[in-house]
Short mmCIF file of C-alpha atoms in Angstrom, two decimals:
data_model
loop_
_atom_site.label_atom_id
_atom_site.label_comp_id
_atom_site.label_asym_id
_atom_site.label_seq_id
_atom_site.Cartn_x
_atom_site.Cartn_y
_atom_site.Cartn_z
CA UNK A 15 0.09 0.11 0.46
CA UNK A 16 2.72 2.33 0.81
CA UNK A 17 4.57 1.58 -2.85
CA UNK A 18 1.22 2.58 -4.40
CA UNK A 19 0.88 5.74 -1.89
CA UNK A 20 3.77 6.61 -3.05
CA UNK A 21 3.27 6.08 -6.99
CA UNK A 22 0.63 8.63 -6.66
CA UNK A 23 2.64 11.05 -4.63
CA UNK A 24 5.10 11.17 -7.34
CA UNK A 25 2.78 11.68 -10.82
CA UNK A 26 1.28 14.15 -8.35
CA UNK A 27 4.77 16.07 -7.81
CA UNK A 28 5.44 15.50 -11.91
CA UNK A 29 2.20 17.00 -12.41
CA UNK A 30 2.85 19.84 -10.73
CA UNK A 31 6.50 20.31 -12.06
CA UNK A 32 4.85 19.97 -15.39
CA UNK A 33 2.86 22.55 -14.92
CA UNK A 34 5.06 24.68 -13.00
CA UNK A 35 7.61 24.53 -16.36
CA UNK A 36 4.37 25.70 -19.09
CA UNK A 37 3.46 28.28 -17.08
CA UNK A 38 6.60 30.19 -15.88
CA UNK A 39 9.51 28.42 -18.85
CA UNK A 40 12.67 30.28 -16.71
CA UNK A 41 11.55 27.59 -14.40
CA UNK A 42 13.47 24.91 -16.54
CA UNK A 43 17.10 26.60 -15.20
CA UNK A 44 16.44 27.01 -11.60
CA UNK A 45 17.10 24.11 -9.37
CA UNK A 46 17.75 20.26 -9.99
CA UNK A 47 16.57 18.92 -12.65
CA UNK A 48 13.35 17.15 -12.40
CA UNK A 49 13.86 13.57 -13.44
CA UNK A 50 10.82 11.35 -12.10
CA UNK A 51 11.10 7.78 -13.85
CA UNK A 52 13.03 6.50 -10.79
CA UNK A 53 10.74 7.74 -8.02
CA UNK A 54 8.65 5.33 -10.17
CA UNK A 55 10.72 2.31 -10.00
CA UNK A 56 11.17 2.59 -6.38
CA UNK A 57 7.40 2.45 -5.72
CA UNK A 58 6.21 0.00 -8.02
CA UNK A 59 9.80 -2.09 -6.79
CA UNK A 60 8.44 -1.18 -2.79
CA UNK A 61 4.75 -2.80 -3.81
CA UNK A 62 6.28 -5.23 -5.24
CA UNK A 63 8.45 -6.28 -2.34
CA UNK A 64 6.21 -6.68 -0.33
CA UNK A 65 3.60 -8.48 -2.58
CA UNK A 66 6.92 -11.05 -2.61
CA UNK A 67 6.90 -11.14 1.09
CA UNK A 68 3.95 -12.31 1.45
CA UNK A 69 4.45 -15.01 -1.19
CA UNK A 70 7.47 -16.38 0.58
CA UNK A 71 5.59 -16.19 4.47
CA UNK A 72 3.01 -18.08 3.32
CA UNK A 73 5.48 -21.67 3.42
CA UNK A 74 9.15 -19.83 4.37
CA UNK A 75 12.11 -22.47 2.95
CA UNK A 76 14.92 -22.79 0.94
CA UNK A 77 13.82 -21.98 -2.70
CA UNK A 78 11.10 -18.61 -2.18
CA UNK A 79 13.25 -17.18 0.52
CA UNK A 80 15.20 -14.99 -1.91
CA UNK A 81 11.52 -13.35 -3.31
CA UNK A 82 11.56 -9.88 -1.66
CA UNK A 83 15.41 -10.76 -0.95
CA UNK A 84 15.71 -9.37 -4.75
CA UNK A 85 13.23 -6.75 -4.33
CA UNK A 86 15.57 -5.65 -1.57
CA UNK A 87 18.89 -5.34 -3.81
CA UNK A 88 16.91 -3.92 -6.73
CA UNK A 89 15.65 -0.69 -3.62
CA UNK A 90 19.34 -0.11 -2.56
CA UNK A 91 20.08 -0.20 -6.10
CA UNK A 92 17.41 1.79 -7.07
CA UNK A 93 18.12 4.63 -4.25
CA UNK A 94 21.83 5.09 -4.87
CA UNK A 95 21.27 5.19 -8.76
CA UNK A 96 18.77 8.08 -8.07
CA UNK A 97 21.40 10.22 -4.82
CA UNK A 98 24.14 10.30 -7.91
CA UNK A 99 21.74 11.60 -10.29
CA UNK A 100 20.63 13.81 -8.62
CA UNK A 101 23.39 15.78 -9.44
CA UNK A 102 24.70 13.81 -12.39
CA UNK A 103 22.00 14.01 -14.76
CA UNK A 104 24.27 14.41 -17.47
CA UNK A 105 25.83 11.51 -16.76
CA UNK A 106 23.68 9.54 -15.76
CA UNK A 107 23.91 4.96 -16.22
CA UNK A 108 21.30 4.38 -19.37
CA UNK A 109 19.28 1.91 -18.01
CA UNK A 110 19.82 -1.21 -19.65
CA UNK A 111 23.24 -1.01 -18.06
CA UNK A 112 21.49 -0.34 -15.05
CA UNK A 113 19.18 -3.44 -14.95
CA UNK A 114 22.11 -5.20 -16.47
CA UNK A 115 24.07 -4.90 -13.14
CA UNK A 116 20.65 -5.68 -10.54
CA UNK A 117 20.25 -8.90 -13.07
CA UNK A 118 23.85 -10.02 -12.08
CA UNK A 119 23.79 -8.84 -8.69
CA UNK A 120 20.37 -11.38 -8.71
CA UNK A 121 22.19 -13.94 -10.47
CA UNK A 122 25.20 -13.30 -7.89
CA UNK A 123 23.06 -13.92 -5.06
CA UNK A 124 20.84 -17.27 -5.79
CA UNK A 125 24.83 -18.89 -6.63
CA UNK A 126 26.32 -17.85 -3.25
CA UNK A 127 22.75 -19.71 -1.44
CA UNK A 128 22.98 -22.48 -4.29
CA UNK A 129 26.75 -23.03 -4.54
CA UNK A 130 28.76 -20.98 -2.20
CA UNK A 131 31.49 -22.84 -1.98
CA UNK A 132 35.42 -21.96 -1.59
CA UNK A 133 35.65 -20.27 -5.44
CA UNK A 134 32.72 -18.76 -5.07
CA UNK A 135 34.09 -16.82 -2.33
CA UNK A 136 36.91 -15.92 -4.18
CA UNK A 137 35.05 -14.61 -6.87
CA UNK A 138 32.82 -12.53 -5.93
CA UNK A 139 34.83 -10.69 -3.26
CA UNK A 140 37.51 -9.87 -6.46
CA UNK A 141 34.49 -8.53 -7.94
CA UNK A 142 33.34 -6.76 -5.16
CA UNK A 143 36.31 -4.76 -4.89
CA UNK A 144 36.94 -4.09 -7.91
CA UNK A 145 33.43 -3.25 -8.25
CA UNK A 146 34.11 -1.03 -4.82
CA UNK A 147 37.24 0.62 -6.71
CA UNK A 148 35.33 1.87 -9.86
CA UNK A 149 32.26 3.53 -8.38
CA UNK A 150 35.24 5.58 -5.61
CA UNK A 151 36.24 6.67 -8.41
CA UNK A 152 33.33 7.57 -10.55
CA UNK A 153 32.22 9.21 -7.65
CA UNK A 154 35.56 11.24 -6.68
CA UNK A 155 35.67 12.19 -10.05
CA UNK A 156 31.90 13.48 -10.84
CA UNK A 157 31.38 10.53 -14.00
CA UNK A 158 34.24 12.49 -15.84
CA UNK A 159 36.97 9.74 -16.26
CA UNK A 160 36.58 6.83 -19.44
CA UNK A 161 38.07 3.07 -18.51
CA UNK A 162 39.55 2.14 -22.21
CA UNK A 163 42.86 0.99 -23.17
CA UNK A 164 44.21 4.52 -23.68
CA UNK A 165 44.06 4.45 -19.85
CA UNK A 166 47.41 3.31 -18.49
CA UNK A 167 49.02 5.88 -21.09
CA UNK A 168 47.25 8.40 -19.35
CA UNK A 169 48.13 7.46 -16.34
CA UNK A 170 52.08 7.24 -16.91
CA UNK A 171 51.74 11.02 -18.88
CA UNK A 172 50.14 12.40 -15.87
CA UNK A 173 52.90 10.86 -13.68
CA UNK A 174 55.83 11.95 -15.63
CA UNK A 175 54.57 15.63 -16.27
CA UNK A 176 53.00 15.80 -13.12
CA UNK A 177 55.24 14.22 -10.55
CA UNK A 178 54.68 13.00 -7.25
CA UNK A 179 52.29 16.18 -7.20
CA UNK A 180 49.28 14.17 -9.20
CA UNK A 181 48.85 12.54 -6.05
CA UNK A 182 47.67 15.14 -4.40
CA UNK A 183 44.35 14.92 -4.04
CA UNK A 184 42.42 17.78 -5.89
CA UNK A 185 38.79 17.70 -3.59
CA UNK A 186 40.43 16.42 0.01
CA UNK A 187 37.36 15.86 1.25
CA UNK A 188 36.04 13.49 -0.48
CA UNK A 189 38.16 11.47 -1.00
CA UNK A 190 38.79 11.62 3.01
CA UNK A 191 34.97 10.05 3.09
CA UNK A 192 36.02 8.00 -0.15
CA UNK A 193 38.32 5.77 1.75
CA UNK A 194 36.39 5.40 4.59
CA UNK A 195 33.48 3.82 2.48
CA UNK A 196 36.76 1.58 0.99
CA UNK A 197 37.86 0.87 4.20
CA UNK A 198 34.34 -0.42 5.44
CA UNK A 199 33.76 -2.89 1.86
CA UNK A 200 37.16 -3.80 2.31
CA UNK A 201 36.93 -4.93 5.86
CA UNK A 202 33.42 -6.68 4.91
CA UNK A 203 35.48 -8.19 1.46
CA UNK A 204 37.68 -9.67 4.06
CA UNK A 205 34.86 -10.48 6.75
CA UNK A 206 33.12 -12.71 3.54
CA UNK A 207 36.14 -14.81 2.64
CA UNK A 208 37.09 -15.83 6.03
CA UNK A 209 34.22 -16.57 8.48
CA UNK A 210 32.01 -17.29 4.48
CA UNK A 211 28.57 -17.10 6.69
CA UNK A 212 26.10 -19.21 4.96
CA UNK A 213 23.07 -16.54 4.64
CA UNK A 214 24.17 -15.23 2.32
CA UNK A 215 21.31 -13.33 0.79
CA UNK A 216 21.74 -11.77 4.16
CA UNK A 217 25.09 -11.15 3.70
CA UNK A 218 24.42 -9.55 0.41
CA UNK A 219 21.84 -7.47 1.19
CA UNK A 220 23.85 -5.68 4.70
CA UNK A 221 26.49 -4.50 1.52
CA UNK A 222 23.93 -2.87 -0.18
CA UNK A 223 22.06 -1.90 2.32
CA UNK A 224 25.49 -0.66 4.61
CA UNK A 225 27.30 0.98 1.27
CA UNK A 226 23.92 2.72 0.69
CA UNK A 227 23.54 4.32 4.29
CA UNK A 228 27.76 5.61 3.62
CA UNK A 229 26.68 7.29 0.37
CA UNK A 230 23.67 8.68 2.29
CA UNK A 231 25.61 10.08 4.52
CA UNK A 232 28.36 11.39 2.30
CA UNK A 233 25.34 12.83 0.68
CA UNK A 234 24.11 14.77 3.44
CA UNK A 235 28.04 15.84 4.68
CA UNK A 236 29.02 17.45 1.49
CA UNK A 237 25.21 19.29 1.44
CA UNK A 238 26.27 21.05 4.56
CA UNK A 239 29.80 21.35 3.45
CA UNK A 240 28.81 23.45 -0.09
CA UNK A 241 26.41 25.36 3.22
CA UNK A 242 22.93 23.99 2.43
CA UNK A 243 20.09 23.75 3.70
CA UNK A 244 17.37 21.49 4.37
CA UNK A 245 14.12 22.41 4.93
CA UNK A 246 11.64 21.49 7.30
CA UNK A 247 9.92 19.20 5.20
CA UNK A 248 13.13 17.61 4.86
CA UNK A 249 14.05 17.98 8.53
CA UNK A 250 10.89 16.18 9.40
CA UNK A 251 11.25 13.43 6.58
CA UNK A 252 14.67 13.13 8.33
CA UNK A 253 13.71 12.35 11.87
CA UNK A 254 10.56 9.86 11.08
CA UNK A 255 13.27 7.81 8.71
CA UNK A 256 16.17 7.68 11.78
CA UNK A 257 12.99 6.49 14.05
CA UNK A 258 11.50 4.32 12.44
CA UNK A 259 14.82 2.21 11.02
CA UNK A 260 15.79 2.44 14.22
CA UNK A 261 13.07 0.23 15.79
CA UNK A 262 12.23 -1.84 12.18
CA UNK A 263 16.07 -3.04 12.96
CA UNK A 264 16.01 -3.69 16.77
CA UNK A 265 12.56 -6.10 15.73
CA UNK A 266 14.10 -7.31 12.55
CA UNK A 267 17.29 -8.55 15.28
CA UNK A 268 14.01 -10.18 17.68
CA UNK A 269 14.22 -13.83 15.12
CA UNK A 270 10.77 -15.31 15.29
CA UNK A 271 11.33 -18.01 11.85
CA UNK A 272 13.84 -19.00 9.96
CA UNK A 273 14.21 -21.15 6.48
CA UNK A 274 17.76 -22.88 7.40
CA UNK A 275 15.38 -25.64 9.28
CA UNK A 276 12.35 -27.58 8.20
CA UNK A 277 8.35 -25.82 8.82
CA UNK A 278 7.86 -27.20 12.34
CA UNK A 279 11.41 -25.99 13.92
CA UNK A 280 10.89 -22.83 12.29
CA UNK A 281 7.41 -22.44 14.50
CA UNK A 282 9.43 -23.27 17.37
CA UNK A 283 10.97 -19.90 17.08
CA UNK A 284 7.88 -17.94 16.89
CA UNK A 285 7.45 -15.73 20.45
CA UNK A 286 3.76 -14.55 21.59
CA UNK A 287 2.15 -11.15 19.64
CA UNK A 288 3.90 -8.45 20.52
CA UNK A 289 0.62 -5.98 18.69
CA UNK A 290 -2.99 -5.77 18.80
CA UNK A 291 -2.38 -10.00 20.23
CA UNK A 292 -2.44 -10.80 16.66
CA UNK A 293 1.17 -9.51 14.84
CA UNK A 294 4.52 -10.63 16.13
CA UNK A 295 7.79 -9.09 16.28
CA UNK A 296 8.52 -10.25 12.67
CA UNK A 297 5.27 -9.07 11.35
CA UNK A 298 6.45 -5.35 13.24
CA UNK A 299 9.73 -5.19 11.42
CA UNK A 300 7.40 -5.70 8.52
CA UNK A 301 5.47 -2.80 8.80
CA UNK A 302 8.23 -0.42 10.50
CA UNK A 303 10.56 -1.23 7.57
CA UNK A 304 7.74 -0.65 4.63
CA UNK A 305 7.46 2.81 6.48
CA UNK A 306 11.13 3.69 6.68
CA UNK A 307 11.46 3.11 2.86
CA UNK A 308 8.66 5.52 2.63
CA UNK A 309 9.98 7.51 4.75
CA UNK A 310 13.46 7.41 3.00
CA UNK A 311 12.04 7.46 -0.57
CA UNK A 312 9.79 10.65 0.91
CA UNK A 313 13.23 12.31 2.25
CA UNK A 314 14.95 11.83 -0.93
CA UNK A 315 11.82 13.19 -2.67
CA UNK A 316 12.29 16.97 -0.77
CA UNK A 317 16.24 17.37 0.34
CA UNK A 318 17.68 19.55 -2.15
CA UNK A 319 13.63 21.71 -2.54
CA UNK A 320 15.96 24.50 -0.87
CA UNK A 321 17.69 25.16 -3.92
CA UNK A 322 14.34 25.19 -6.14
CA UNK A 323 15.28 29.06 -7.00
CA UNK A 324 18.76 28.26 -7.29
CA UNK A 325 20.31 28.58 -10.66
CA UNK A 326 21.91 25.67 -11.92
CA UNK A 327 25.02 26.95 -13.08
CA UNK A 328 25.60 27.55 -9.10
CA UNK A 329 24.26 24.19 -7.94
CA UNK A 330 27.22 22.13 -6.57
CA UNK A 331 28.35 19.07 -7.97
CA UNK A 332 29.46 16.24 -5.45
#
């Protein structure tokens, strides 16, 4: 229901934006460019995540527990894409390449669950670290770089002409934040290949959630660094999202079911109902997580409304 509500709110904001653009053509050069395609995709993904979660809970088992997890991967990637698109509307990844990456991630999730042997973990760790470095460079250089056969030659020419000075970061704050993010990712990769957790899907989801959280913090810190203000509605959504996510995580850590055992053993983990004498802690987790995602989506929609009257050539890119 919240996914459908977000779709409706997105459509309303899209219509209002189109009307404003028709009435005042000068508004097209003010504020951050508005693209609502990813918002529609996020609302649809949230709706499908709820449907797939319902399918899983009809009979939790080893085969169908990935139904809703796959849409959690998609939601995390869509949110990160939207955050990136906000300040880089001209260098955004194409829909074909973005959704191909999502398909690869879901495929890796299935392989990790079914064939999580040592060879798989080595390949996955290498892939994860390479993607982490590539995305770091993409964010640091704001999309203004290319990987091609001439890249080693350009690096050699740069070192030869500038010497050690080429290693001095141009954007120090951005470099420090990205180094911290890479340290976290390398730690996650090391934990994965050493411990090799059996629940690979949860491990993969934790990677996405941690990186999404770090990228959101990066965006907020850079926004404050450039002295951009938050409007009251944005602050309200930040508060609501933080409180609801904190409560949701608390109930998520209260395990009342598991797909790793038989249904009979899973039912043995059930606990007394905590809401209306009908819903247990796991049900409350689903309620709160959906509310948390809705508030997070609304935060993204209103986060940069303070720039709506600022000329685009004066808006910082990061």
